[in-house]
CSV table of C-alpha atoms and ligand atoms in Angstrom, one decimal:
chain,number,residue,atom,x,y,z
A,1,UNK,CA,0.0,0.0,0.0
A,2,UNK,CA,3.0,2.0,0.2
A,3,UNK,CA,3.4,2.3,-3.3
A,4,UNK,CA,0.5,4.1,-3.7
A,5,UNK,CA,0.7,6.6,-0.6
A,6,UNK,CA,-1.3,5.5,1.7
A,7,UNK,CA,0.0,4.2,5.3
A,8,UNK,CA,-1.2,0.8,6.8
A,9,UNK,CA,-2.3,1.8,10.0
A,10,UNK,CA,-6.1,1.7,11.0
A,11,UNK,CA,-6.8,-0.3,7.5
A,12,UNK,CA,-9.4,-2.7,7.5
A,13,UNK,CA,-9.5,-5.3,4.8
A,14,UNK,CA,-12.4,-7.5,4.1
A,15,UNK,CA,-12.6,-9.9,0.4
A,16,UNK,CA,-15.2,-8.1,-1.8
A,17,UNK,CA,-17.5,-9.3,-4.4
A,18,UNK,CA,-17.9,-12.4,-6.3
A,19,UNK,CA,-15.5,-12.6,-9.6
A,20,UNK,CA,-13.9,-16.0,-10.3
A,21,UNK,CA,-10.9,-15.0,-11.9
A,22,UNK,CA,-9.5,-11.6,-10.3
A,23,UNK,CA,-9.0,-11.5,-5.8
A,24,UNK,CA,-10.8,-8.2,-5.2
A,25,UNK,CA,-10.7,-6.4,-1.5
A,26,UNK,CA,-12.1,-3.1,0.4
A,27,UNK,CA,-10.3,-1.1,2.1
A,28,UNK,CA,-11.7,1.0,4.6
A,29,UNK,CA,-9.7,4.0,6.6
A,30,UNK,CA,-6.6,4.3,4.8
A,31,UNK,CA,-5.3,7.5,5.1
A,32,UNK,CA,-3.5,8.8,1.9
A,33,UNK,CA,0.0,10.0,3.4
A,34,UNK,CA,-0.8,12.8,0.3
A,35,UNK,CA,-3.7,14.4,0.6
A,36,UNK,CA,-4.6,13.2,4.3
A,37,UNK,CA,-8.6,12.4,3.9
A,38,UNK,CA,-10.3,8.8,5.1
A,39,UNK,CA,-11.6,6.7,2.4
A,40,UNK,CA,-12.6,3.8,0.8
A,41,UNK,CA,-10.6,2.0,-2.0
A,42,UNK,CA,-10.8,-1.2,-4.0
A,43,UNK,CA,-8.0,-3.4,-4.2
A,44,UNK,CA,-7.7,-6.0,-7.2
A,45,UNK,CA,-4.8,-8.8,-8.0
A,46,UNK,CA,-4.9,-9.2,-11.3
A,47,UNK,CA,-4.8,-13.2,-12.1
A,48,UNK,CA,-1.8,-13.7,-13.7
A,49,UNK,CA,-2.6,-16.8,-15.4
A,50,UNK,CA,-5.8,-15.4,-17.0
A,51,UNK,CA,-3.8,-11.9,-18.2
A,52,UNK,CA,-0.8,-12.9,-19.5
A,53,UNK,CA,0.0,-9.2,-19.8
A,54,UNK,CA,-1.2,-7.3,-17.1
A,55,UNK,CA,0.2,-4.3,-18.5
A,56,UNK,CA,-1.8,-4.8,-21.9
A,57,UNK,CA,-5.2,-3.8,-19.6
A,58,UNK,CA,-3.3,-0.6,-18.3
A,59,UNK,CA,-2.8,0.5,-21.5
A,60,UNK,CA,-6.4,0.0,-22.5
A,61,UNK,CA,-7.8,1.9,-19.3
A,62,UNK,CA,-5.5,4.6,-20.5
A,63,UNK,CA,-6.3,4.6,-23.9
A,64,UNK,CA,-9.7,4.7,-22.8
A,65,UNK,CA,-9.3,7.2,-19.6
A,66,UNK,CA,-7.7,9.8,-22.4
A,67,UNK,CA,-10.6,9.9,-25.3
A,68,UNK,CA,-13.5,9.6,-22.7
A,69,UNK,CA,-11.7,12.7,-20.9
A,70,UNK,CA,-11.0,14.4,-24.5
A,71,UNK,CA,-14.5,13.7,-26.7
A,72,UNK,CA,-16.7,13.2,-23.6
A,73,UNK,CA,-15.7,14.5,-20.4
A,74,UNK,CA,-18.8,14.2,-18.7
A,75,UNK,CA,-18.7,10.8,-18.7
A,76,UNK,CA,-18.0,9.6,-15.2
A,77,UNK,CA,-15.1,7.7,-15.3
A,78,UNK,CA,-13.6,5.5,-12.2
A,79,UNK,CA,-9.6,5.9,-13.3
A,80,UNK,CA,-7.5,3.7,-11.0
A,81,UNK,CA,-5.1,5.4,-8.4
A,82,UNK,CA,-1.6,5.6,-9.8
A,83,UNK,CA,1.4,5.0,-7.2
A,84,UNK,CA,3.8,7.4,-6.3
A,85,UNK,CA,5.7,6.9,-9.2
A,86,UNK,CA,2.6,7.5,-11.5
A,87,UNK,CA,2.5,3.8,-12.5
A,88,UNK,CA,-1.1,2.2,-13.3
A,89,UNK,CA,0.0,-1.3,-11.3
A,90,UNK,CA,2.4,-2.6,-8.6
A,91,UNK,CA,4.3,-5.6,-9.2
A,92,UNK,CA,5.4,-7.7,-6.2
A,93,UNK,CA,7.7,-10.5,-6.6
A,94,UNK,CA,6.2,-13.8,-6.1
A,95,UNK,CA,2.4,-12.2,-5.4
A,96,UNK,CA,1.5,-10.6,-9.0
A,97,UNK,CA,0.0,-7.0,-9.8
A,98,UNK,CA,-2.2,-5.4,-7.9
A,99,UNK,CA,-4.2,-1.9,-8.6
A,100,UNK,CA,-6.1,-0.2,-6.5
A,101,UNK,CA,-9.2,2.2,-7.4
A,102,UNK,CA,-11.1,4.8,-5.4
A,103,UNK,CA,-14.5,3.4,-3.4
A,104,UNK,CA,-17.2,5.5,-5.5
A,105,UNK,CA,-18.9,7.4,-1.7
A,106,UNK,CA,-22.7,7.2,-2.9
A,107,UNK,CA,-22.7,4.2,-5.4
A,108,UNK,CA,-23.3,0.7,-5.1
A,109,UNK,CA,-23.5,-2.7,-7.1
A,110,UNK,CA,-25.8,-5.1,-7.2
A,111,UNK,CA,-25.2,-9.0,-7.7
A,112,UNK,CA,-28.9,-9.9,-9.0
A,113,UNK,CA,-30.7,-7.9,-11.5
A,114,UNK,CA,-33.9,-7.3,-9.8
A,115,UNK,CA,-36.6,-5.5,-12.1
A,116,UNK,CA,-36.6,-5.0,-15.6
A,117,UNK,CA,-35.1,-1.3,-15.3
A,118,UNK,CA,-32.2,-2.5,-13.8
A,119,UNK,CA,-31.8,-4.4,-16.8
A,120,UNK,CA,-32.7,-1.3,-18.7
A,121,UNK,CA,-29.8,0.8,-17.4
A,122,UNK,CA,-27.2,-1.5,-17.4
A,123,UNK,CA,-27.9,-2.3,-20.9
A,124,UNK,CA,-28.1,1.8,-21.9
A,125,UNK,CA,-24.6,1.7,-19.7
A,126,UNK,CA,-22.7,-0.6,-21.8
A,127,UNK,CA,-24.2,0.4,-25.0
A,128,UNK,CA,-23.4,4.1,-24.0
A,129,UNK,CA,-19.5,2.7,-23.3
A,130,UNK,CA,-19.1,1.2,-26.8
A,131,UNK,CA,-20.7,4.4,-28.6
A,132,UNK,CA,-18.8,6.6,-26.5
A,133,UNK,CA,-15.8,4.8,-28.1
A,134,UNK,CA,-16.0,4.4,-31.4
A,135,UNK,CA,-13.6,7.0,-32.3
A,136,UNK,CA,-11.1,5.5,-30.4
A,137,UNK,CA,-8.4,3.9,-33.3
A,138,UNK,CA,-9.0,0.4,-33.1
A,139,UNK,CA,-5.2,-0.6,-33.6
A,140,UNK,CA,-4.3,1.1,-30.5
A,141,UNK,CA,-6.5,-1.3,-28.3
A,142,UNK,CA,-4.7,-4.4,-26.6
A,143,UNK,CA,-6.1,-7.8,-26.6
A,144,UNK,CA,-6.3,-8.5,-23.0
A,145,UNK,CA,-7.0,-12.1,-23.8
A,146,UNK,CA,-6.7,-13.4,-27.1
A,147,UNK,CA,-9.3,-15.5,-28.3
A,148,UNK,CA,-11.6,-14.9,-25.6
A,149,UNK,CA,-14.9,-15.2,-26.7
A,150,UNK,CA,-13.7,-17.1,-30.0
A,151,UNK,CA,-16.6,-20.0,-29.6
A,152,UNK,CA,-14.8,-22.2,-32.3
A,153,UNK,CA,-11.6,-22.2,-30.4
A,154,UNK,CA,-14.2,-23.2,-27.0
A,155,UNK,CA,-16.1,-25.7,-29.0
A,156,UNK,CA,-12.4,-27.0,-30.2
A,157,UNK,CA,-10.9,-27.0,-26.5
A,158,UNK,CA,-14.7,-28.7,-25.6
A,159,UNK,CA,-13.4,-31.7,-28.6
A,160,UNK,CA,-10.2,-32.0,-27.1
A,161,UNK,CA,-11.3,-32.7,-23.7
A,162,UNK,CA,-13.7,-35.1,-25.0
A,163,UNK,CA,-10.5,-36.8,-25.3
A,164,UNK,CA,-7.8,-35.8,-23.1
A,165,UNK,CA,-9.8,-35.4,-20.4
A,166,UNK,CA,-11.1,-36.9,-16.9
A,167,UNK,CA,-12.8,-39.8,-18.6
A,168,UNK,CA,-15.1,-40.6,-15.2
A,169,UNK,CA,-16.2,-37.0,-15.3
A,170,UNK,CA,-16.4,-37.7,-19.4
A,171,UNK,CA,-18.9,-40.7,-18.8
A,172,UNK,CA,-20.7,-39.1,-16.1
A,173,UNK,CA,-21.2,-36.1,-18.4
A,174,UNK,CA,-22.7,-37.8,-21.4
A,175,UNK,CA,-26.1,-36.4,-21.6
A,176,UNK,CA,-24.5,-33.1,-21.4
A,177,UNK,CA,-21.7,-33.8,-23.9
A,178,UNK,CA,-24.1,-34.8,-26.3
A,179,UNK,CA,-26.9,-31.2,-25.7
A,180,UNK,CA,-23.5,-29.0,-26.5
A,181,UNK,CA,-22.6,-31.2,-29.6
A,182,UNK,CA,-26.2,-31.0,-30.7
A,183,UNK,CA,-25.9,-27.3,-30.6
A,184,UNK,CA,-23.1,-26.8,-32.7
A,185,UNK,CA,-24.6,-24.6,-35.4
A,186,UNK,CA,-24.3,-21.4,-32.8
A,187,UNK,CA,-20.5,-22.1,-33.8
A,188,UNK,CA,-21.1,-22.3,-37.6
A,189,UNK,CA,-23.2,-19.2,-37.1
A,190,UNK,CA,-20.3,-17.2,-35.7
A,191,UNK,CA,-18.1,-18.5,-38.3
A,192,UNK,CA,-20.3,-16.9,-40.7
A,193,UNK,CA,-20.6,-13.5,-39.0
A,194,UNK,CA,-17.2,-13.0,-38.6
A,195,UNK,CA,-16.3,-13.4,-42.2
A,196,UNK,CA,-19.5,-10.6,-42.7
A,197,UNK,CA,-17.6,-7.2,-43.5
A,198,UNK,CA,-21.5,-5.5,-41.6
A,199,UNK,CA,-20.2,-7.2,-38.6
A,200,UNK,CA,-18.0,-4.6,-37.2
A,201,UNK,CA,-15.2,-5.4,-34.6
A,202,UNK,CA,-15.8,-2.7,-31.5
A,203,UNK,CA,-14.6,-1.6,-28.1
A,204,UNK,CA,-16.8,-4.0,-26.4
A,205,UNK,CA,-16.6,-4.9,-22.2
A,206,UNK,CA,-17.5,-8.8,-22.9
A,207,UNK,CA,-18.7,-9.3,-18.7
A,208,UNK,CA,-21.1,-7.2,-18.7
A,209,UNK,CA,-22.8,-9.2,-15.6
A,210,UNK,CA,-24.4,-6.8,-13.7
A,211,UNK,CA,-21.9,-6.2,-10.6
A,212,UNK,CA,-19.7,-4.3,-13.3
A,213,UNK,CA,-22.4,-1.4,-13.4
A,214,UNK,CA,-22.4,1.1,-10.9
A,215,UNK,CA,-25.2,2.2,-9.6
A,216,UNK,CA,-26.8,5.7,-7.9
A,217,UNK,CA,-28.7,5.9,-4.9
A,218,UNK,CA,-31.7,6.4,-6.9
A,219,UNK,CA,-30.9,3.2,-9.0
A,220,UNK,CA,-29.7,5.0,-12.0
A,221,UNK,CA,-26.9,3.6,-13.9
A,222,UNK,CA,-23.4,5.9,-13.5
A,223,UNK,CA,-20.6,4.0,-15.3
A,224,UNK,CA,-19.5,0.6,-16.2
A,225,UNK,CA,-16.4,-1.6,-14.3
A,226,UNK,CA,-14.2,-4.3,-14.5
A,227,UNK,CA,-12.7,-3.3,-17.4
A,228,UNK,CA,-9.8,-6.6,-17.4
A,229,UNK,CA,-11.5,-7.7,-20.5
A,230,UNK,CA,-12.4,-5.1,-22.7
A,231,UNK,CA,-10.8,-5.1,-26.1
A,232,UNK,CA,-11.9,-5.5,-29.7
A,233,UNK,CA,-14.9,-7.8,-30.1
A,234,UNK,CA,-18.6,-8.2,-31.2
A,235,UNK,CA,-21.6,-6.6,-30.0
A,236,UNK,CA,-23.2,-10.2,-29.4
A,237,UNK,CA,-20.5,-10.2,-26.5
A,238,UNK,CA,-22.2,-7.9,-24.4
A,239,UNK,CA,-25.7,-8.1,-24.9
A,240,UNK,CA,-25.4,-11.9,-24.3
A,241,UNK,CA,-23.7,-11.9,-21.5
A,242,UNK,CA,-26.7,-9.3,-20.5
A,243,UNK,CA,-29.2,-11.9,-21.4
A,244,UNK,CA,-27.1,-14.9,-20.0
A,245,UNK,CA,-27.0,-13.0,-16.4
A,246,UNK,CA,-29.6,-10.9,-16.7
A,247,UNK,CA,-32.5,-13.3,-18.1
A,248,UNK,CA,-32.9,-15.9,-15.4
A,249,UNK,CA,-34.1,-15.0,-11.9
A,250,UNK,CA,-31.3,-16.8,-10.5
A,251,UNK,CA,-27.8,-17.3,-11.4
A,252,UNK,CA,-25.4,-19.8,-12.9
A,253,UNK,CA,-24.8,-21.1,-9.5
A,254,UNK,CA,-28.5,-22.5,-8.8
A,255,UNK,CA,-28.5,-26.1,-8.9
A,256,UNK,CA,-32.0,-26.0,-8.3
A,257,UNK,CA,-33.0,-25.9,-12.3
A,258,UNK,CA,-36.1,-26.0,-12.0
A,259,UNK,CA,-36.4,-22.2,-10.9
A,260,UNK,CA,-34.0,-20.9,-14.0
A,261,UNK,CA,-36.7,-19.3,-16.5
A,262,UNK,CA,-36.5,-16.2,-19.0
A,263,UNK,CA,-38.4,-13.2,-18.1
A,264,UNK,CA,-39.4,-11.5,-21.3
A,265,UNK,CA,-39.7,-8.2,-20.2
A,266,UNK,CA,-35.7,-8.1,-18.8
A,267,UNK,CA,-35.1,-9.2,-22.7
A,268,UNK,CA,-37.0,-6.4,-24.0
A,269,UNK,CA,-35.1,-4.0,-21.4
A,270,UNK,CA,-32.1,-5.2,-22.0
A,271,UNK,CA,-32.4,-5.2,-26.2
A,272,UNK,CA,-34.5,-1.1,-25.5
A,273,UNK,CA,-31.6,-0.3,-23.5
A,274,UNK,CA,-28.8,-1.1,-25.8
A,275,UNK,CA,-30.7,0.1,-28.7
A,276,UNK,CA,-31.1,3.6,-27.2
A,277,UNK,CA,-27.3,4.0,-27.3
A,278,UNK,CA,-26.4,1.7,-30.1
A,279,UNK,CA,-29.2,2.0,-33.0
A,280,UNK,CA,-27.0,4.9,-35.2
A,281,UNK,CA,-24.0,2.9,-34.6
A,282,UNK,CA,-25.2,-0.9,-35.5
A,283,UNK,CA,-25.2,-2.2,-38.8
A,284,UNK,CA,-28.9,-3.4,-40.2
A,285,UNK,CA,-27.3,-6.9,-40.3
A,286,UNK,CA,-26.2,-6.3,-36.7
A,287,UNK,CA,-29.8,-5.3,-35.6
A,288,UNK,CA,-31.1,-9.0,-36.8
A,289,UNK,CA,-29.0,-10.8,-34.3
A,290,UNK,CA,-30.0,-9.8,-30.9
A,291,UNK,CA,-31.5,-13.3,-30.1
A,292,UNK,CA,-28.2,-15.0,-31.4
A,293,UNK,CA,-26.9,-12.9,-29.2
A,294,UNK,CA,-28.4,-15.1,-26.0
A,295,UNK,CA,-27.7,-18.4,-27.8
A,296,UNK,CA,-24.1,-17.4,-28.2
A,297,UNK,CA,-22.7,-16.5,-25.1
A,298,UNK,CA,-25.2,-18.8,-22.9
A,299,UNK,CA,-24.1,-21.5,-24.9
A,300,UNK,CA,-20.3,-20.5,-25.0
A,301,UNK,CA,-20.5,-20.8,-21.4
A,302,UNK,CA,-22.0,-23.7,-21.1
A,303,UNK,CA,-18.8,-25.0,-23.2
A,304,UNK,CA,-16.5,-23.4,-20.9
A,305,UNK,CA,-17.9,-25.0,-17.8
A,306,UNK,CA,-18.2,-28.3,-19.1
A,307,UNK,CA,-14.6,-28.5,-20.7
A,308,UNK,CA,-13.3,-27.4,-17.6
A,309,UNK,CA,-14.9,-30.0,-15.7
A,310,UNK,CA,-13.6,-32.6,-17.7
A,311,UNK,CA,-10.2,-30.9,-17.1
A,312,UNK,CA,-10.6,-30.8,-13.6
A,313,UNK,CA,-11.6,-27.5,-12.8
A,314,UNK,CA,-8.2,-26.0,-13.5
A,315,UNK,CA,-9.7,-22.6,-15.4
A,316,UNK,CA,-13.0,-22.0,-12.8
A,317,UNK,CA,-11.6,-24.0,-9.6
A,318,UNK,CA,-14.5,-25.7,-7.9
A,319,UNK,CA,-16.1,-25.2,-4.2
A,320,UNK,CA,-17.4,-28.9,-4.6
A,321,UNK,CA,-16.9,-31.7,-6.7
A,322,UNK,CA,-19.3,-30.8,-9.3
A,323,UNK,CA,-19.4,-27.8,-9.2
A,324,UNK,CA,-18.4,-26.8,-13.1
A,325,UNK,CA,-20.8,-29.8,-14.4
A,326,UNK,CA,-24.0,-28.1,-12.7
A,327,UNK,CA,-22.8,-24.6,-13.7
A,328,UNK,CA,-23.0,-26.3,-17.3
A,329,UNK,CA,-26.6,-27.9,-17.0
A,330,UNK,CA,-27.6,-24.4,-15.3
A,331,UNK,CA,-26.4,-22.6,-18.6
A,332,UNK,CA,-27.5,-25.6,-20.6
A,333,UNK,CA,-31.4,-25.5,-19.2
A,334,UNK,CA,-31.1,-21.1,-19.6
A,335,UNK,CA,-30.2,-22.1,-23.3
A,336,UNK,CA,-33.3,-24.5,-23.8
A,337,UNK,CA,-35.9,-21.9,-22.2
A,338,UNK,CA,-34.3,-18.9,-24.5
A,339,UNK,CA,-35.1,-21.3,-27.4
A,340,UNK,CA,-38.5,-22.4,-25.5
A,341,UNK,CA,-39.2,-18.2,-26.0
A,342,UNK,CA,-38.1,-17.7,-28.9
A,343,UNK,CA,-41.3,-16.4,-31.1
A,344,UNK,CA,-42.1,-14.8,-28.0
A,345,UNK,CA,-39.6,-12.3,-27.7
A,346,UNK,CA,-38.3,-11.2,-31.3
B,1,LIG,C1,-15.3,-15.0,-15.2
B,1,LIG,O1,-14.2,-13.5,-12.9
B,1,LIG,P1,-15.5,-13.1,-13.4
B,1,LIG,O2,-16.6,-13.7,-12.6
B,1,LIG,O3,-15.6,-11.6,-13.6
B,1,LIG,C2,-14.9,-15.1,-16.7
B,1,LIG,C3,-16.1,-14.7,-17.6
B,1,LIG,C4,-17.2,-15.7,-17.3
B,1,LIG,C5,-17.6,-15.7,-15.8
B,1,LIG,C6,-18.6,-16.7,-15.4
B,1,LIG,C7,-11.6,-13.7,-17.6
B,1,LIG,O4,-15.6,-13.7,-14.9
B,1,LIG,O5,-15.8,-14.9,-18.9
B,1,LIG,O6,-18.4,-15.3,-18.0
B,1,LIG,O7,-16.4,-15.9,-15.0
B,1,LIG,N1,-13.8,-14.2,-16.9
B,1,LIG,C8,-12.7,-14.7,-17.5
B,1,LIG,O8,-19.0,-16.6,-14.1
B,1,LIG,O9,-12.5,-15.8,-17.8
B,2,LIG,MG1,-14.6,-9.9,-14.6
């Protein structure tokens, strides 16, 4: 904490949040040896092993940080704290990088989207992030992770595990195995789009679960988070991952399937919200693949869990043995009831 000016004494530091990848804390009554006032921060290690290149997402934030300030500086922007030295991260041997932002006094996440609004503002929020940034010069903007939400290379690493991997967990996850394979058009689909010159690569988030919104006290949308993993990618990222997290009552962790359903209204909010933001900026082809959307990234998911299973959890980690296979027949029952409402909603 050094680093960044602030003296250990009287900190309290408690775990915060619920991401699987990064190890996120609060930190309550440091006092910054600088400018001497009590506040909150949030501290984040960034997983290593994930990011390859740490310093890549700096770059971005900057990138990012500099045009919102220059083309739109009434965008509320949360910029981390830089150390003494005016660096982005600290690196400590042995431990990895850490950064630490300011606590926003008067915000506040959520971790379920309750009502359809909610679902209406986080949508305008990420919409309102990738419009905001479309100047930005594309070949400036690091890939944070390469490949990430390339579904062919997830449906390939899902065949390869159907052969290198735990072949207990591979028997016991037939019925499973054999739903994803069934499914494998949403990859042909994909293959398609991205050959499509109207499908336009953009500075997209690609989480856009709803803990990366901030909120204000009156439940208005102020900014978007968490931005590890925004880079170049496809609209389809974010509003599926908005339908993904946003559709279902309850999350990928219920095991209880029977209470995972879509509610058609957050799927209207969600496609009104993005559309206010993004409707001059989307191609007509773009417009027709909202629903896709869904289908992609639930079913991408649904992928990931269940090739990680077979590999033993080594991506996710696991609080119980099965942990990954019922976060894949969570995702895998969301897919079937998006399908179920499909003539419903578009
Ligand atoms: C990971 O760490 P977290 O919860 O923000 C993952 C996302 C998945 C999500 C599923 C870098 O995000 O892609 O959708 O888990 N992030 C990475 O819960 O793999
Ligand atoms: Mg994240």
């Amino acid at each position: 904490m050094k680093a960044f000016g602030l003296s250990e004494d009287s900190l309290r530091i408690e775990t915060f949040g619920s991401g699987l990848i990064n190890y996120t804390w609060i930190l309550n009554g440091c006092y910054p040896e600088t400018s001497g006032g009590n506040k909150t921060y949030i501290l984040q290690r960034v997983n290593h092993s994930v990011f390859k290149k740490p310093r890549n997402i700096a770059s971005n934030i900057r990138l990012i940080a500099e045009s919102l300030k220059k083309h739109h500086p009434d965008y509320f922007f949360v910029a981390p704290v830089l150390t003494l030295k005016g660096e982005d991260m600290v690196y400590r041997k042995g431990e990895g990088y850490f950064r630490l932002f300011p606590f926003v006094l008067g915000s506040h996440s959520k971790d379920v989207v309750e009502t359809a609004e909610q679902a209406f503002e986080a949508a305008v929020q990420f919409g309102r992030f990738t419009r905001l940034l479309s100047d930005v010069d594309m070949s400036q903007v690091k890939v944070t992770i390469p490949h990430f939400h390339d579904i062919e290379l997830r449906y390939q690493q899902f065949l390869k595990a159907l052969k290198t991997g735990n072949t207990e967990r591979i028997q016991q996850s037939d019925a499973r195995i054999k739903t994803l394979l069934e499914h494998a058009d949403i990859v042909k689909t994909y293959k398609t789009l991205k050959s499509n010159p109207e499908f336009k690569l953009r500075i997209t988030h690609h989480d856009t679960k709803i803990s990366n919104v901030l909120f204000d006290a009156q439940d208005k949308g102020l900014c978007v988070i968490d931005l590890d993993t925004v880079m170049p990618g496809y609209f389809i990222s974010d509003v599926g991952d908005m339908m993904r997290t946003y559709l279902s009552p309850v999350s990928e962790e219920e095991t209880d399937f029977t209470k995972i359903h879509v509610r058609k209204d957050f799927y209207k909010a969600i496609v009104d919200g993005y559309f206010s933001e993004m409707k001059d900026v989307l191609t007509q082809t773009e417009k027709q693949y909202f629903f896709y959307a869904g289908a992609f990234m639930i079913y991408m998911q649904a992928l990931r869990f269940l090739t990680d299973y077979l590999n033993d959890d080594v991506y996710y980690g696991a609080k119980y043995p099965e942990h990954n296979l019922n976060r894949a027949h969570n995702q895998i029952v969301l897919l079937d009831c998006l399908f179920e409402n499909k003539a419903d909603v578009i």
